[in-house]
Amino acid sequence: MYKIILTFIHEERIKENFDIYLFELDNDDMKKIETLDTKTSSFFSHQDPGIIEWFGQLIQERRQ
């Protein structure tokens, strides 16, 4: 279970943080975001069966 701890004390600031629809992305913004996807991982290959198996084993070990 996770709990959220707000560090803001002003009611107006708290309301602003909860209003997630306060902004819009235009086509230029979306194009810039699309360029961030390099279709590769900085950490490991999601397509490598050996990596997938290792990761699965790691999860199983940590559950015990």
Short mmCIF file of C-alpha atoms in Angstrom, two decimals, residues 21-48:
data_model
loop_
_atom_site.label_atom_id
_atom_site.label_comp_id
_atom_site.label_asym_id
_atom_site.label_seq_id
_atom_site.Cartn_x
_atom_site.Cartn_y
_atom_site.Cartn_z
CA TYR A 21 -6.32 18.84 -17.39
CA LEU A 22 -5.00 22.36 -16.92
CA PHE A 23 -2.77 22.17 -20.01
CA GLU A 24 -2.96 21.18 -23.66
CA LEU A 25 -0.41 19.68 -26.03
CA ASP A 26 -0.47 20.98 -29.57
CA ASN A 27 0.83 19.14 -32.66
CA ASP A 28 4.33 20.61 -32.26
CA ASP A 29 4.47 19.36 -28.67
CA MET A 30 3.36 15.89 -29.76
CA LYS A 31 5.99 15.78 -32.52
CA LYS A 32 8.70 16.69 -30.01
CA ILE A 33 7.52 13.95 -27.66
CA GLU A 34 7.51 11.42 -30.51
CA THR A 35 11.20 12.12 -31.18
CA LEU A 36 12.03 10.95 -27.65
CA ASP A 37 11.04 7.37 -28.50
CA THR A 38 14.17 5.77 -29.95
CA LYS A 39 12.58 2.27 -30.00
CA THR A 40 15.46 1.04 -27.83
CA SER A 41 16.01 0.55 -24.13
CA SER A 42 18.78 2.28 -22.26
CA PHE A 43 18.95 -0.66 -19.86
CA PHE A 44 18.30 -3.98 -21.62
CA SER A 45 16.67 -5.52 -24.66
CA HIS A 46 13.00 -6.26 -24.13
CA GLN A 47 13.19 -8.67 -27.08
CA ASP A 48 16.08 -10.83 -25.80
#
